[in-house]
PDB file of C-alpha atoms and ligand atoms in Angstrom:
ATOM      1  CA  MET A   1      -7.233  19.832   6.471  1.00 78.00           C
ATOM      2  CA  ARG A   2      -7.399  16.256   7.562  1.00 83.00           C
ATOM      3  CA  ARG A   3      -4.825  14.811   5.178  1.00 91.00           C
ATOM      4  CA  ALA A   4      -6.999  11.700   5.052  1.00 96.00           C
ATOM      5  CA  VAL A   5      -7.184   8.796   2.656  1.00 97.00           C
ATOM      6  CA  ILE A   6     -10.487   6.914   2.193  1.00 98.00           C
ATOM      7  CA  LEU A   7     -10.065   3.176   1.629  1.00 98.00           C
ATOM      8  CA  ALA A   8     -13.064   1.100   0.671  1.00 98.00           C
ATOM      9  CA  HIS A   9     -13.610  -2.619   0.220  1.00 98.00           C
ATOM     10  CA  ASN A  10     -15.128  -3.936  -2.987  1.00 98.00           C
ATOM     11  CA  TYR A  11     -18.302  -4.895  -1.128  1.00 98.00           C
ATOM     12  CA  GLN A  12     -19.094  -1.358   0.055  1.00 98.00           C
ATOM     13  CA  LEU A  13     -22.151   0.559  -1.129  1.00 98.00           C
ATOM     14  CA  GLY A  14     -21.551   2.079  -4.589  1.00 97.00           C
ATOM     15  CA  GLU A  15     -21.816   5.633  -3.260  1.00 97.00           C
ATOM     16  CA  VAL A  16     -19.046   4.904  -0.701  1.00 98.00           C
ATOM     17  CA  GLN A  17     -16.832   3.209  -3.334  1.00 98.00           C
ATOM     18  CA  ASP A  18     -17.265   6.255  -5.561  1.00 97.00           C
ATOM     19  CA  VAL A  19     -15.833   8.675  -2.971  1.00 97.00           C
ATOM     20  CA  ALA A  20     -12.926   6.358  -1.971  1.00 98.00           C
ATOM     21  CA  ASP A  21      -9.308   7.221  -2.912  1.00 97.00           C
ATOM     22  CA  PHE A  22      -8.717   3.498  -3.267  1.00 98.00           C
ATOM     23  CA  THR A  23     -11.052   0.508  -3.631  1.00 97.00           C
ATOM     24  CA  GLY A  24      -9.708  -3.032  -3.330  1.00 97.00           C
ATOM     25  CA  ASP A  25      -9.664  -6.506  -1.801  1.00 96.00           C
ATOM     26  CA  SER A  26      -8.340  -7.257   1.685  1.00 94.00           C
ATOM     27  CA  LEU A  27      -4.699  -7.662   0.533  1.00 90.00           C
ATOM     28  CA  GLU A  28      -4.635  -4.497  -1.583  1.00 95.00           C
ATOM     29  CA  LEU A  29      -6.260  -2.502   1.207  1.00 95.00           C
ATOM     30  CA  SER A  30      -3.726  -3.873   3.779  1.00 91.00           C
ATOM     31  CA  ARG A  31      -0.904  -2.753   1.455  1.00 91.00           C
ATOM     32  CA  GLN A  32      -2.444   0.662   1.024  1.00 95.00           C
ATOM     33  CA  ALA A  33      -2.849   1.014   4.791  1.00 93.00           C
ATOM     34  CA  ALA A  34       0.777   0.015   5.337  1.00 91.00           C
ATOM     35  CA  GLN A  35       2.198   2.367   2.673  1.00 94.00           C
ATOM     36  CA  THR A  36       0.033   5.532   2.737  1.00 95.00           C
ATOM     37  CA  ASP A  37       1.561   8.803   3.757  1.00 94.00           C
ATOM     38  CA  ALA A  38      -1.807  10.263   4.747  1.00 96.00           C
ATOM     39  CA  GLU A  39      -2.214  11.098   8.427  1.00 95.00           C
ATOM     40  CA  VAL A  40      -5.752   9.735   8.687  1.00 97.00           C
ATOM     41  CA  ILE A  41      -7.152   6.532   7.199  1.00 97.00           C
ATOM     42  CA  VAL A  42     -10.911   6.320   6.870  1.00 98.00           C
ATOM     43  CA  PHE A  43     -11.600   2.623   6.503  1.00 98.00           C
ATOM     44  CA  CYS A  44     -14.878   1.694   4.817  1.00 98.00           C
ATOM     45  CA  GLY A  45     -15.211  -2.013   5.444  1.00 98.00           C
ATOM     46  CA  VAL A  46     -15.871  -4.276   8.398  1.00 98.00           C
ATOM     47  CA  ARG A  47     -14.142  -3.978  11.780  1.00 98.00           C
ATOM     48  CA  PHE A  48     -11.334  -6.492  11.230  1.00 98.00           C
ATOM     49  CA  MET A  49     -10.263  -4.515   8.135  1.00 97.00           C
ATOM     50  CA  ALA A  50     -10.050  -1.249  10.049  1.00 97.00           C
ATOM     51  CA  GLU A  51      -8.155  -3.040  12.830  1.00 97.00           C
ATOM     52  CA  THR A  52      -5.743  -4.446  10.285  1.00 97.00           C
ATOM     53  CA  ALA A  53      -5.089  -0.964   8.986  1.00 96.00           C
ATOM     54  CA  LYS A  54      -4.374   0.269  12.522  1.00 97.00           C
ATOM     55  CA  VAL A  55      -2.027  -2.713  13.240  1.00 97.00           C
ATOM     56  CA  LEU A  56      -0.096  -1.966  10.052  1.00 96.00           C
ATOM     57  CA  SER A  57      -0.034   1.852  10.564  1.00 95.00           C
ATOM     58  CA  PRO A  58       0.096   2.267  14.363  1.00 95.00           C
ATOM     59  CA  HIS A  59       1.042   5.935  14.280  1.00 95.00           C
ATOM     60  CA  LYS A  60      -1.795   6.924  11.970  1.00 96.00           C
ATOM     61  CA  THR A  61      -5.320   7.736  13.038  1.00 97.00           C
ATOM     62  CA  VAL A  62      -7.662   5.062  11.675  1.00 97.00           C
ATOM     63  CA  LEU A  63     -11.362   5.883  11.577  1.00 98.00           C
ATOM     64  CA  HIS A  64     -14.090   3.263  11.174  1.00 98.00           C
ATOM     65  CA  PRO A  65     -17.246   5.196  10.273  1.00 98.00           C
ATOM     66  CA  GLU A  66     -19.532   2.557  11.770  1.00 98.00           C
ATOM     67  CA  PRO A  67     -17.822   0.688  14.680  1.00 96.00           C
ATOM     68  CA  ARG A  68     -20.761  -1.746  14.886  1.00 97.00           C
ATOM     69  CA  ALA A  69     -20.032  -3.146  11.399  1.00 98.00           C
ATOM     70  CA  GLY A  70     -18.479  -6.415  12.423  1.00 98.00           C
ATOM     71  CA  CYS A  71     -17.818  -9.680  10.567  1.00 98.00           C
ATOM     72  CA  PRO A  72     -19.695 -12.781  11.750  1.00 98.00           C
ATOM     73  CA  LEU A  73     -16.978 -15.043  10.299  1.00 98.00           C
ATOM     74  CA  ALA A  74     -14.272 -13.198  12.268  1.00 98.00           C
ATOM     75  CA  ASP A  75     -16.417 -13.599  15.372  1.00 98.00           C
ATOM     76  CA  MET A  76     -16.437 -17.414  15.001  1.00 98.00           C
ATOM     77  CA  ILE A  77     -13.146 -17.872  16.757  1.00 98.00           C
ATOM     78  CA  THR A  78     -11.638 -16.207  19.840  1.00 98.00           C
ATOM     79  CA  ALA A  79      -8.016 -16.130  20.865  1.00 98.00           C
ATOM     80  CA  GLU A  80      -8.798 -18.499  23.757  1.00 98.00           C
ATOM     81  CA  GLU A  81     -10.456 -20.983  21.372  1.00 98.00           C
ATOM     82  CA  LEU A  82      -7.522 -20.786  18.989  1.00 98.00           C
ATOM     83  CA  LEU A  83      -5.062 -21.479  21.838  1.00 98.00           C
ATOM     84  CA  ALA A  84      -7.065 -24.494  22.956  1.00 98.00           C
ATOM     85  CA  PHE A  85      -7.293 -25.826  19.349  1.00 98.00           C
ATOM     86  CA  LYS A  86      -3.557 -25.368  19.000  1.00 98.00           C
ATOM     87  CA  ALA A  87      -2.872 -27.215  22.292  1.00 98.00           C
ATOM     88  CA  ALA A  88      -5.134 -30.075  21.111  1.00 98.00           C
ATOM     89  CA  HIS A  89      -3.111 -30.385  17.909  1.00 97.00           C
ATOM     90  CA  GLY A  90       0.418 -30.498  19.271  1.00 95.00           C
ATOM     91  CA  GLY A  91       1.148 -26.800  18.858  1.00 96.00           C
ATOM     92  CA  ALA A  92       1.034 -26.873  15.072  1.00 98.00           C
ATOM     93  CA  PRO A  93       1.716 -23.525  13.365  1.00 98.00           C
ATOM     94  CA  VAL A  94      -1.293 -21.294  12.684  1.00 98.00           C
ATOM     95  CA  VAL A  95      -2.364 -19.490   9.505  1.00 98.00           C
ATOM     96  CA  CYS A  96      -5.283 -17.204  10.187  1.00 98.00           C
ATOM     97  CA  TYR A  97      -7.452 -15.675   7.494  1.00 98.00           C
ATOM     98  CA  VAL A  98      -7.423 -11.890   7.644  1.00 98.00           C
ATOM     99  CA  ASN A  99     -11.117 -12.124   8.689  1.00 98.00           C
ATOM    100  CA  THR A 100     -10.129 -12.475  12.354  1.00 98.00           C
ATOM    101  CA  SER A 101      -9.809 -10.179  15.390  1.00 98.00           C
ATOM    102  CA  ALA A 102      -6.380  -8.614  16.183  1.00 98.00           C
ATOM    103  CA  GLU A 103      -6.321 -10.953  19.263  1.00 98.00           C
ATOM    104  CA  VAL A 104      -6.529 -14.007  17.023  1.00 98.00           C
ATOM    105  CA  LYS A 105      -3.890 -12.616  14.658  1.00 98.00           C
ATOM    106  CA  ALA A 106      -1.704 -12.078  17.715  1.00 98.00           C
ATOM    107  CA  GLU A 107      -1.768 -15.839  18.437  1.00 98.00           C
ATOM    108  CA  SER A 108      -1.132 -16.812  14.795  1.00 98.00           C
ATOM    109  CA  ASP A 109       2.153 -17.347  12.908  1.00 98.00           C
ATOM    110  CA  TYR A 110       0.936 -16.095   9.564  1.00 98.00           C
ATOM    111  CA  CYS A 111      -1.990 -14.194   8.288  1.00 98.00           C
ATOM    112  CA  CYS A 112      -3.475 -14.655   4.770  1.00 97.00           C
ATOM    113  CA  THR A 113      -6.190 -13.321   2.487  1.00 96.00           C
ATOM    114  CA  SER A 114      -8.299 -15.029  -0.160  1.00 95.00           C
ATOM    115  CA  SER A 115      -5.706 -14.037  -2.773  1.00 94.00           C
ATOM    116  CA  ASN A 116      -2.601 -15.596  -1.183  1.00 96.00           C
ATOM    117  CA  ALA A 117      -3.874 -18.303   1.202  1.00 97.00           C
ATOM    118  CA  ALA A 118      -2.362 -21.269  -0.646  1.00 97.00           C
ATOM    119  CA  ARG A 119       0.970 -19.468  -1.130  1.00 97.00           C
ATOM    120  CA  VAL A 120       1.162 -18.603   2.575  1.00 98.00           C
ATOM    121  CA  VAL A 121       0.335 -22.138   3.704  1.00 98.00           C
ATOM    122  CA  GLU A 122       3.057 -23.480   1.376  1.00 97.00           C
ATOM    123  CA  ARG A 123       5.555 -21.141   3.038  1.00 96.00           C
ATOM    124  CA  VAL A 124       4.966 -22.570   6.566  1.00 97.00           C
ATOM    125  CA  ASP A 125       7.799 -24.850   7.489  1.00 96.00           C
ATOM    126  CA  ALA A 126       5.684 -27.779   8.835  1.00 97.00           C
ATOM    127  CA  PRO A 127       3.727 -30.737   7.357  1.00 97.00           C
ATOM    128  CA  GLU A 128       0.581 -29.872   9.423  1.00 98.00           C
ATOM    129  CA  VAL A 129      -0.918 -26.407   9.597  1.00 98.00           C
ATOM    130  CA  ILE A 130      -3.836 -25.001  11.592  1.00 98.00           C
ATOM    131  CA  PHE A 131      -6.059 -22.892   9.366  1.00 98.00           C
ATOM    132  CA  VAL A 132      -8.799 -20.648  10.934  1.00 98.00           C
ATOM    133  CA  PRO A 133     -11.594 -19.688  10.854  1.00 98.00           C
ATOM    134  CA  ASP A 134     -13.039 -20.241   7.330  1.00 98.00           C
ATOM    135  CA  HIS A 135     -13.781 -23.893   6.611  1.00 98.00           C
ATOM    136  CA  ASN A 136     -14.675 -23.382   2.960  1.00 98.00           C
ATOM    137  CA  LEU A 137     -11.514 -21.413   2.171  1.00 98.00           C
ATOM    138  CA  GLY A 138      -9.561 -24.039   4.127  1.00 98.00           C
ATOM    139  CA  LEU A 139     -10.996 -26.835   2.003  1.00 98.00           C
ATOM    140  CA  TRP A 140     -10.143 -24.842  -1.139  1.00 98.00           C
ATOM    141  CA  VAL A 141      -6.535 -24.341   0.019  1.00 98.00           C
ATOM    142  CA  GLN A 142      -6.329 -27.996   0.889  1.00 98.00           C
ATOM    143  CA  ARG A 143      -6.849 -28.827  -2.795  1.00 98.00           C
ATOM    144  CA  HIS A 144      -3.752 -26.757  -3.623  1.00 97.00           C
ATOM    145  CA  THR A 145      -1.233 -27.911  -1.025  1.00 96.00           C
ATOM    146  CA  SER A 146       0.351 -31.163   0.049  1.00 94.00           C
ATOM    147  CA  LYS A 147       0.347 -30.011   3.670  1.00 97.00           C
ATOM    148  CA  ARG A 148      -2.372 -31.358   5.954  1.00 98.00           C
ATOM    149  CA  LEU A 149      -4.683 -28.634   7.100  1.00 98.00           C
ATOM    150  CA  LEU A 150      -6.381 -28.675  10.492  1.00 98.00           C
ATOM    151  CA  LEU A 151      -9.524 -26.707   9.964  1.00 98.00           C
ATOM    152  CA  TRP A 152     -11.849 -24.658  12.156  1.00 98.00           C
ATOM    153  CA  GLN A 153     -15.572 -24.823  11.409  1.00 98.00           C
ATOM    154  CA  GLY A 154     -16.280 -21.161  10.609  1.00 98.00           C
ATOM    155  CA  SER A 155     -18.002 -19.779   7.532  1.00 98.00           C
ATOM    156  CA  CYS A 156     -19.267 -16.516   6.071  1.00 98.00           C
ATOM    157  CA  PRO A 157     -23.116 -16.514   6.281  1.00 98.00           C
ATOM    158  CA  THR A 158     -23.329 -14.432   3.074  1.00 98.00           C
ATOM    159  CA  HIS A 159     -21.245 -16.840   0.996  1.00 98.00           C
ATOM    160  CA  ASP A 160     -22.852 -19.875   2.595  1.00 95.00           C
ATOM    161  CA  ARG A 161     -26.193 -18.744   1.161  1.00 95.00           C
ATOM    162  CA  ILE A 162     -24.945 -19.293  -2.379  1.00 97.00           C
ATOM    163  CA  THR A 163     -25.970 -22.691  -3.599  1.00 97.00           C
ATOM    164  CA  ALA A 164     -24.805 -25.014  -6.440  1.00 98.00           C
ATOM    165  CA  GLU A 165     -28.424 -25.063  -7.645  1.00 98.00           C
ATOM    166  CA  SER A 166     -28.379 -21.280  -8.098  1.00 97.00           C
ATOM    167  CA  ILE A 167     -25.287 -21.537 -10.267  1.00 98.00           C
ATOM    168  CA  GLN A 168     -26.798 -24.318 -12.352  1.00 98.00           C
ATOM    169  CA  GLU A 169     -29.944 -22.252 -12.856  1.00 97.00           C
ATOM    170  CA  ALA A 170     -27.903 -19.219 -13.968  1.00 98.00           C
ATOM    171  CA  LEU A 171     -25.889 -21.468 -16.344  1.00 98.00           C
ATOM    172  CA  ARG A 172     -29.141 -22.772 -17.896  1.00 98.00           C
ATOM    173  CA  ALA A 173     -30.112 -19.166 -18.641  1.00 98.00           C
ATOM    174  CA  TYR A 174     -26.612 -18.228 -19.834  1.00 98.00           C
ATOM    175  CA  PRO A 175     -24.920 -21.393 -21.080  1.00 98.00           C
ATOM    176  CA  ASP A 176     -21.915 -19.538 -22.494  1.00 98.00           C
ATOM    177  CA  ALA A 177     -21.242 -17.569 -19.375  1.00 98.00           C
ATOM    178  CA  GLU A 178     -18.059 -17.786 -17.261  1.00 98.00           C
ATOM    179  CA  VAL A 179     -18.640 -18.482 -13.527  1.00 98.00           C
ATOM    180  CA  ILE A 180     -16.405 -16.635 -11.094  1.00 98.00           C
ATOM    181  CA  ALA A 181     -16.615 -17.474  -7.395  1.00 98.00           C
ATOM    182  CA  HIS A 182     -15.033 -16.371  -4.117  1.00 98.00           C
ATOM    183  CA  PRO A 183     -13.241 -19.095  -2.182  1.00 98.00           C
ATOM    184  CA  GLU A 184     -15.463 -18.493   0.857  1.00 98.00           C
ATOM    185  CA  CYS A 185     -18.232 -20.307  -1.152  1.00 98.00           C
ATOM    186  CA  ARG A 186     -19.109 -23.940  -0.414  1.00 98.00           C
ATOM    187  CA  PRO A 187     -17.013 -26.652  -2.203  1.00 98.00           C
ATOM    188  CA  GLU A 188     -19.911 -27.750  -4.415  1.00 98.00           C
ATOM    189  CA  VAL A 189     -20.207 -24.110  -5.614  1.00 98.00           C
ATOM    190  CA  LEU A 190     -16.478 -23.884  -6.301  1.00 98.00           C
ATOM    191  CA  ASP A 191     -16.719 -27.145  -8.282  1.00 98.00           C
ATOM    192  CA  LEU A 192     -18.938 -25.299 -10.778  1.00 98.00           C
ATOM    193  CA  ALA A 193     -16.751 -22.184 -11.023  1.00 98.00           C
ATOM    194  CA  HIS A 194     -14.425 -21.583 -13.975  1.00 98.00           C
ATOM    195  CA  GLN A 195     -12.357 -19.244 -11.800  1.00 98.00           C
ATOM    196  CA  VAL A 196     -12.057 -19.024  -7.990  1.00 98.00           C
ATOM    197  CA  LEU A 197     -10.722 -15.584  -7.130  1.00 98.00           C
ATOM    198  CA  SER A 198     -10.470 -12.822  -4.519  1.00 97.00           C
ATOM    199  CA  THR A 199     -12.699  -9.829  -5.118  1.00 97.00           C
ATOM    200  CA  SER A 200     -10.024  -7.861  -6.911  1.00 96.00           C
ATOM    201  CA  GLY A 201      -9.052 -11.009  -8.834  1.00 97.00           C
ATOM    202  CA  MET A 202     -12.628 -11.060 -10.052  1.00 98.00           C
ATOM    203  CA  ILE A 203     -12.346  -7.484 -11.304  1.00 98.00           C
ATOM    204  CA  ARG A 204      -9.124  -8.221 -13.192  1.00 98.00           C
ATOM    205  CA  ARG A 205     -10.655 -11.313 -14.659  1.00 98.00           C
ATOM    206  CA  ALA A 206     -13.785  -9.463 -15.814  1.00 98.00           C
ATOM    207  CA  ARG A 207     -11.575  -7.093 -17.785  1.00 97.00           C
ATOM    208  CA  GLU A 208      -9.547  -9.892 -19.381  1.00 97.00           C
ATOM    209  CA  THR A 209     -11.960 -12.746 -20.079  1.00 98.00           C
ATOM    210  CA  PRO A 210     -13.302 -13.187 -23.604  1.00 97.00           C
ATOM    211  CA  ALA A 211     -16.668 -14.185 -22.097  1.00 98.00           C
ATOM    212  CA  CYS A 212     -19.413 -11.611 -22.583  1.00 98.00           C
ATOM    213  CA  THR A 213     -21.502 -12.814 -19.618  1.00 98.00           C
ATOM    214  CA  ILE A 214     -20.142 -13.480 -16.212  1.00 98.00           C
ATOM    215  CA  ILE A 215     -21.976 -15.262 -13.411  1.00 98.00           C
ATOM    216  CA  VAL A 216     -20.821 -13.856 -10.097  1.00 98.00           C
ATOM    217  CA  ALA A 217     -20.749 -15.905  -6.885  1.00 98.00           C
ATOM    218  CA  THR A 218     -19.929 -13.471  -4.115  1.00 98.00           C
ATOM    219  CA  GLU A 219     -21.355 -10.489  -2.198  1.00 98.00           C
ATOM    220  CA  LEU A 220     -23.444  -8.194  -4.452  1.00 97.00           C
ATOM    221  CA  GLY A 221     -21.500  -4.998  -3.719  1.00 96.00           C
ATOM    222  CA  ILE A 222     -18.856  -6.084  -6.207  1.00 97.00           C
ATOM    223  CA  ILE A 223     -21.258  -5.739  -9.147  1.00 98.00           C
ATOM    224  CA  HIS A 224     -20.941  -1.929  -8.954  1.00 97.00           C
ATOM    225  CA  ARG A 225     -17.158  -2.089  -9.465  1.00 96.00           C
ATOM    226  CA  LEU A 226     -17.402  -4.851 -12.125  1.00 98.00           C
ATOM    227  CA  GLN A 227     -19.791  -2.747 -14.201  1.00 97.00           C
ATOM    228  CA  GLN A 228     -17.497   0.219 -13.936  1.00 96.00           C
ATOM    229  CA  GLU A 229     -14.425  -1.685 -14.862  1.00 96.00           C
ATOM    230  CA  ALA A 230     -15.931  -3.759 -17.690  1.00 97.00           C
ATOM    231  CA  PRO A 231     -18.996  -1.863 -18.914  1.00 97.00           C
ATOM    232  CA  ASP A 232     -19.276  -3.955 -22.100  1.00 97.00           C
ATOM    233  CA  LYS A 233     -19.870  -7.161 -20.113  1.00 98.00           C
ATOM    234  CA  ARG A 234     -23.055  -8.557 -18.524  1.00 98.00           C
ATOM    235  CA  PHE A 235     -22.821  -9.525 -14.847  1.00 98.00           C
ATOM    236  CA  VAL A 236     -25.315 -12.018 -13.405  1.00 98.00           C
ATOM    237  CA  PRO A 237     -25.330 -12.274  -9.599  1.00 97.00           C
ATOM    238  CA  VAL A 238     -26.206 -15.824  -8.598  1.00 94.00           C
ATOM    239  CA  SER A 239     -28.191 -14.844  -5.539  1.00 90.00           C
ATOM    240  CA  ARG A 240     -30.018 -11.686  -4.614  1.00 90.00           C
ATOM    241  CA  LEU A 241     -29.570 -12.855  -0.980  1.00 92.00           C
ATOM    242  CA  ALA A 242     -25.786 -12.566  -1.078  1.00 97.00           C
ATOM    243  CA  ILE A 243     -25.705  -9.269   0.754  1.00 97.00           C
ATOM    244  CA  CYS A 244     -23.445  -8.660   3.737  1.00 98.00           C
ATOM    245  CA  PRO A 245     -25.520  -6.420   6.034  1.00 98.00           C
ATOM    246  CA  ASN A 246     -22.398  -5.261   7.925  1.00 98.00           C
ATOM    247  CA  MET A 247     -20.650  -4.000   4.824  1.00 98.00           C
ATOM    248  CA  LYS A 248     -23.777  -1.944   4.040  1.00 98.00           C
ATOM    249  CA  ARG A 249     -23.745  -0.221   7.458  1.00 98.00           C
ATOM    250  CA  ILE A 250     -21.158   2.282   6.195  1.00 98.00           C
ATOM    251  CA  THR A 251     -22.971   5.071   4.439  1.00 98.00           C
ATOM    252  CA  LEU A 252     -21.822   8.313   2.799  1.00 98.00           C
ATOM    253  CA  GLU A 253     -23.167  10.348   5.744  1.00 98.00           C
ATOM    254  CA  LYS A 254     -21.221   8.248   8.251  1.00 98.00           C
ATOM    255  CA  VAL A 255     -18.022   8.730   6.285  1.00 98.00           C
ATOM    256  CA  LEU A 256     -18.573  12.485   6.398  1.00 97.00           C
ATOM    257  CA  TRP A 257     -19.450  12.565  10.105  1.00 97.00           C
ATOM    258  CA  SER A 258     -16.410  10.497  11.084  1.00 97.00           C
ATOM    259  CA  LEU A 259     -14.174  12.891   9.137  1.00 96.00           C
ATOM    260  CA  GLU A 260     -15.889  15.955  10.687  1.00 96.00           C
ATOM    261  CA  ASP A 261     -15.730  14.675  14.294  1.00 96.00           C
ATOM    262  CA  MET A 262     -12.726  12.309  14.003  1.00 97.00           C
ATOM    263  CA  SER A 263     -15.137   9.717  15.505  1.00 97.00           C
ATOM    264  CA  GLY A 264     -14.830   5.931  15.278  1.00 98.00           C
ATOM    265  CA  GLN A 265     -11.117   5.905  16.081  1.00 98.00           C
ATOM    266  CA  VAL A 266      -9.644   2.381  16.147  1.00 98.00           C
ATOM    267  CA  THR A 267      -7.399   1.558  19.118  1.00 98.00           C
ATOM    268  CA  ILE A 268      -5.596  -1.726  19.780  1.00 98.00           C
ATOM    269  CA  PRO A 269      -3.407  -2.452  22.829  1.00 97.00           C
ATOM    270  CA  GLU A 270       0.203  -2.327  21.710  1.00 95.00           C
ATOM    271  CA  ASP A 271       1.119  -5.818  22.998  1.00 96.00           C
ATOM    272  CA  ILE A 272      -1.626  -7.312  20.825  1.00 98.00           C
ATOM    273  CA  ALA A 273      -0.940  -5.036  17.845  1.00 98.00           C
ATOM    274  CA  GLY A 274       2.764  -5.908  17.926  1.00 98.00           C
ATOM    275  CA  ARG A 275       2.166  -9.636  17.752  1.00 98.00           C
ATOM    276  CA  ALA A 276      -0.592  -9.290  15.179  1.00 98.00           C
ATOM    277  CA  ARG A 277       1.738  -7.151  13.026  1.00 97.00           C
ATOM    278  CA  ARG A 278       4.210 -10.038  12.951  1.00 98.00           C
ATOM    279  CA  ALA A 279       1.603 -12.313  11.335  1.00 98.00           C
ATOM    280  CA  LEU A 280       0.571  -9.634   8.871  1.00 97.00           C
ATOM    281  CA  ASP A 281       4.123  -8.658   7.983  1.00 96.00           C
ATOM    282  CA  ARG A 282       4.930 -12.312   7.207  1.00 96.00           C
ATOM    283  CA  MET A 283       1.944 -12.393   4.899  1.00 96.00           C
ATOM    284  CA  LEU A 284       3.012  -9.170   3.143  1.00 94.00           C
ATOM    285  CA  GLU A 285       6.516 -10.634   2.664  1.00 93.00           C
ATOM    286  CA  VAL A 286       5.078 -13.751   0.977  1.00 89.00           C
ATOM    287  CA  ALA A 287       2.829 -11.727  -1.259  1.00 65.00           C
TER     288      ALA A 287
HETATM  289  P1  13P B  10     -11.299 -10.313  -0.522  1.00 94.89           P
HETATM  290  O1  13P B  10      -9.957 -10.230   0.156  1.00 94.89           O
HETATM  291  O2  13P B  10     -11.377 -11.308  -1.655  1.00 94.89           O
HETATM  292  O3  13P B  10     -11.762  -8.974  -0.916  1.00 94.89           O
HETATM  293  O4  13P B  10     -12.352 -10.879   0.578  1.00 94.89           O
HETATM  294  C1  13P B  10     -12.720 -10.154   1.626  1.00 94.89           C
HETATM  295  C2  13P B  10     -13.829 -10.765   2.386  1.00 94.89           C
HETATM  296  O5  13P B  10     -13.993 -10.485   3.576  1.00 94.89           O
HETATM  297  C3  13P B  10     -14.703 -11.697   1.795  1.00 94.89           C
HETATM  298  O6  13P B  10     -15.805 -11.989   2.608  1.00 94.89           O
END
């Protein structure tokens, strides 16, 4: 008896989502990790997500079935780079996107996810805020706050591959469709979206919208869940190239093996975890 809970991100392979106890976006999964009374958390997602679970539940065993599944966006800023950027900008407070290492979170004042970024930035008691590492999300948040954001130049390669032309093409084929997009997409893509939402925000919207056809601008793994949750709707992915290879590295076999062997255990030095937890706790309070 492992007394384990399996958490899976909405971009995971369908077969992995189907065995999970809970599937969600980064915020929902963080909440689940913080609240679960299971002894073991098997985290099916990329490394920063498993690290976040360990930071929030330090006394639980967190297993990441494929430790090589990283996030290129999270790798675009190191703690040293963040400290230098902060020094160059007069020590302004830092909001980091959850897609960052535990070390970067440890140097940040607040953490945020795609579903609460604007609300978290508004909460910071300063007129200028450093926002790292996603430039596209930062530009999106900038449209919704009067604060001046100092942005890092990171981006998600999977979302960056989605173009405005591909949305226009999908709209020519389905003129009555609703376009939903993730805020990691480029600004010109977001300009064409009817709704800009986190992955779970997209799932809620798919259930509620009166539109019968929905054009989806994010990673393709979400289509599995969208079809399950709103089987009467048609989902049109804007790009067949929008696949995150790291998310797909977690397979059903690897989930089983990690549970059998208790392999892929996530460890984070307590001094880093403690400071990263502060930024995450502040985010959970805002949300
Ligand atoms: P969500 O929090 O919207 O699920 O986004 C997670 C993510 O990493 C997107 O690339």
